[in-house]
């Protein structure tokens, strides 16, 4: 059995079914971790993050996005990294927009991208990174570092 899976010359070769299952499991775990990190950034409270029922829907959506990027790039790490970058970046943009204007991020806000510098200088005092935001980003970076190996 092991002779079919491992040879010194070729390295570890798993059957296609196992590769698909491991990729799916990696995407699901990445989606769950990113959903937790994004909710922690957004709510700044671990208790609120775990109490929200929609966390599982967010995790499933992010897992699906991770799977799509992983299939397009043929790499679970790159799929996870792209999904993490996009989701954490959009979560921070939403968090700071709600902090400044009390209105969540919408599609129309992307037309204001050229004025980000002016908005940031006017509201510099409100733009601070909380302890939970830093912990969430560190968790995402740690998960990607573990996934790299």
Tab-separated table of C-alpha atoms in Angstrom:
chain	number	residue	atom	x	y	z
A	1	UNK	CA	0.000	0.000	0.000
A	2	UNK	CA	2.675	2.519	0.981
A	3	UNK	CA	4.761	1.503	-2.010
A	4	UNK	CA	1.999	2.781	-4.286
A	5	UNK	CA	1.721	6.115	-2.440
A	6	UNK	CA	5.347	6.915	-1.780
A	7	UNK	CA	8.550	6.416	-3.696
A	8	UNK	CA	11.837	8.194	-3.136
A	9	UNK	CA	11.987	9.443	-6.687
A	10	UNK	CA	8.413	10.698	-7.109
A	11	UNK	CA	7.523	11.821	-3.588
A	12	UNK	CA	4.060	11.481	-2.077
A	13	UNK	CA	1.336	10.681	-4.591
A	14	UNK	CA	-2.187	10.556	-3.283
A	15	UNK	CA	-5.058	9.230	-5.355
A	16	UNK	CA	-7.215	11.869	-7.024
A	17	UNK	CA	-10.124	11.277	-4.652
A	18	UNK	CA	-7.936	11.984	-1.606
A	19	UNK	CA	-6.539	15.140	-3.201
A	20	UNK	CA	-10.086	16.413	-3.832
A	21	UNK	CA	-11.194	15.584	-0.291
A	22	UNK	CA	-8.140	17.253	1.255
A	23	UNK	CA	-8.639	20.334	-0.917
A	24	UNK	CA	-12.305	20.495	0.090
A	25	UNK	CA	-11.406	20.117	3.775
A	26	UNK	CA	-8.757	22.832	3.452
A	27	UNK	CA	-11.251	25.177	1.795
A	28	UNK	CA	-13.855	24.539	4.489
A	29	UNK	CA	-11.353	25.178	7.288
A	30	UNK	CA	-10.082	28.294	5.540
A	31	UNK	CA	-13.640	29.565	5.099
A	32	UNK	CA	-14.423	28.991	8.772
A	33	UNK	CA	-11.200	30.673	9.922
A	34	UNK	CA	-11.723	33.661	7.644
A	35	UNK	CA	-15.355	34.015	8.705
A	36	UNK	CA	-14.273	34.072	12.352
A	37	UNK	CA	-11.523	36.598	11.627
A	38	UNK	CA	-13.795	38.882	9.598
A	39	UNK	CA	-16.560	38.783	12.208
A	40	UNK	CA	-14.004	39.503	14.938
A	41	UNK	CA	-12.738	42.537	13.020
A	42	UNK	CA	-16.280	43.726	12.418
A	43	UNK	CA	-17.691	43.248	15.921
A	44	UNK	CA	-14.466	43.669	17.972
A	45	UNK	CA	-15.882	41.137	20.443
A	46	UNK	CA	-15.194	37.420	20.519
A	47	UNK	CA	-18.431	36.751	22.404
A	48	UNK	CA	-20.490	38.527	19.719
A	49	UNK	CA	-18.531	36.781	16.979
A	50	UNK	CA	-19.351	33.318	18.297
A	51	UNK	CA	-22.988	34.178	19.062
A	52	UNK	CA	-23.901	35.211	15.518
A	53	UNK	CA	-25.865	32.528	13.680
A	54	UNK	CA	-24.940	33.764	10.223
A	55	UNK	CA	-21.288	32.872	10.841
A	56	UNK	CA	-21.840	29.488	9.198
A	57	UNK	CA	-23.285	31.041	6.035
A	58	UNK	CA	-20.321	33.399	5.831
A	59	UNK	CA	-17.950	30.471	6.347
A	60	UNK	CA	-19.661	28.490	3.589
A	61	UNK	CA	-19.514	31.445	1.187
A	62	UNK	CA	-15.814	32.038	1.897
A	63	UNK	CA	-15.094	28.311	1.547
A	64	UNK	CA	-16.798	28.353	-1.844
A	65	UNK	CA	-14.762	31.402	-2.895
A	66	UNK	CA	-11.587	29.679	-1.702
A	67	UNK	CA	-12.498	26.544	-3.665
A	68	UNK	CA	-13.121	28.553	-6.834
A	69	UNK	CA	-9.774	30.362	-6.557
A	70	UNK	CA	-8.010	27.106	-5.658
A	71	UNK	CA	-9.458	25.371	-8.718
A	72	UNK	CA	-8.562	28.291	-10.986
A	73	UNK	CA	-4.965	28.464	-9.770
A	74	UNK	CA	-4.452	24.736	-9.015
A	75	UNK	CA	-3.140	25.727	-5.582
A	76	UNK	CA	-4.964	25.671	-2.271
A	77	UNK	CA	-2.485	28.134	-0.795
A	78	UNK	CA	-3.012	30.724	-3.532
A	79	UNK	CA	-6.786	30.245	-3.377
A	80	UNK	CA	-6.706	30.733	0.385
A	81	UNK	CA	-4.410	33.754	0.147
A	82	UNK	CA	-6.568	35.515	-2.459
A	83	UNK	CA	-9.745	34.818	-0.499
A	84	UNK	CA	-8.109	35.975	2.750
A	85	UNK	CA	-6.764	39.169	1.222
A	86	UNK	CA	-10.065	40.149	-0.363
A	87	UNK	CA	-12.253	39.265	2.619
A	88	UNK	CA	-10.047	40.893	5.279
A	89	UNK	CA	-9.507	44.014	3.156
A	90	UNK	CA	-13.240	44.456	2.513
A	91	UNK	CA	-13.991	43.797	6.186
A	92	UNK	CA	-11.587	46.552	7.262
A	93	UNK	CA	-13.062	48.957	4.711
A	94	UNK	CA	-16.561	48.185	5.985
A	95	UNK	CA	-15.481	48.467	9.635
A	96	UNK	CA	-13.920	51.902	9.162
A	97	UNK	CA	-16.815	53.133	7.010
A	98	UNK	CA	-19.311	52.137	9.696
A	99	UNK	CA	-17.096	53.789	12.316
A	100	UNK	CA	-17.033	57.063	10.371
A	101	UNK	CA	-20.500	57.256	8.793
A	102	UNK	CA	-22.594	54.634	10.655
A	103	UNK	CA	-23.588	53.196	7.264
A	104	UNK	CA	-22.279	49.837	5.969
A	105	UNK	CA	-20.283	49.453	2.768
A	106	UNK	CA	-22.280	49.383	-0.468
A	107	UNK	CA	-21.436	49.050	-4.135
A	108	UNK	CA	-21.836	52.790	-4.702
A	109	UNK	CA	-18.970	53.461	-2.297
A	110	UNK	CA	-16.452	52.029	-4.750
A	111	UNK	CA	-16.954	55.120	-6.945
A	112	UNK	CA	-15.302	57.151	-4.159
A	113	UNK	CA	-12.050	55.225	-4.378
A	114	UNK	CA	-10.185	58.239	-5.761
A	115	UNK	CA	-11.064	60.279	-2.673
A	116	UNK	CA	-9.812	57.778	-0.085
A	117	UNK	CA	-6.827	59.977	0.816
A	118	UNK	CA	-9.014	62.991	1.597
A	119	UNK	CA	-11.469	60.918	3.621
A	120	UNK	CA	-8.652	59.265	5.572
A	121	UNK	CA	-6.994	62.564	6.491
A	122	UNK	CA	-10.282	64.083	7.657
A	123	UNK	CA	-11.059	61.084	9.869
A	124	UNK	CA	-7.573	60.072	10.978
A	125	UNK	CA	-8.544	59.986	14.647
A	126	UNK	CA	-11.231	57.343	14.041
A	127	UNK	CA	-8.924	55.056	12.055
A	128	UNK	CA	-7.216	52.935	14.702
A	129	UNK	CA	-6.626	49.209	14.815
A	130	UNK	CA	-8.058	47.527	17.893
A	131	UNK	CA	-6.523	44.569	19.697
A	132	UNK	CA	-9.039	42.141	18.199
A	133	UNK	CA	-8.328	43.391	14.671
A	134	UNK	CA	-4.627	42.773	15.139
A	135	UNK	CA	-5.304	39.312	16.603
A	136	UNK	CA	-7.586	38.453	13.678
A	137	UNK	CA	-4.975	39.504	11.113
A	138	UNK	CA	-2.284	37.566	12.988
A	139	UNK	CA	-4.542	34.498	12.976
A	140	UNK	CA	-5.081	34.749	9.223
A	141	UNK	CA	-1.350	35.179	8.576
A	142	UNK	CA	-0.574	32.213	10.840
A	143	UNK	CA	-3.159	30.049	9.045
A	144	UNK	CA	-1.667	30.979	5.656
A	145	UNK	CA	1.851	30.289	6.942
A	146	UNK	CA	0.764	26.841	8.158
A	147	UNK	CA	-1.012	26.238	4.860
A	148	UNK	CA	2.149	27.105	2.957
A	149	UNK	CA	3.887	24.052	4.360
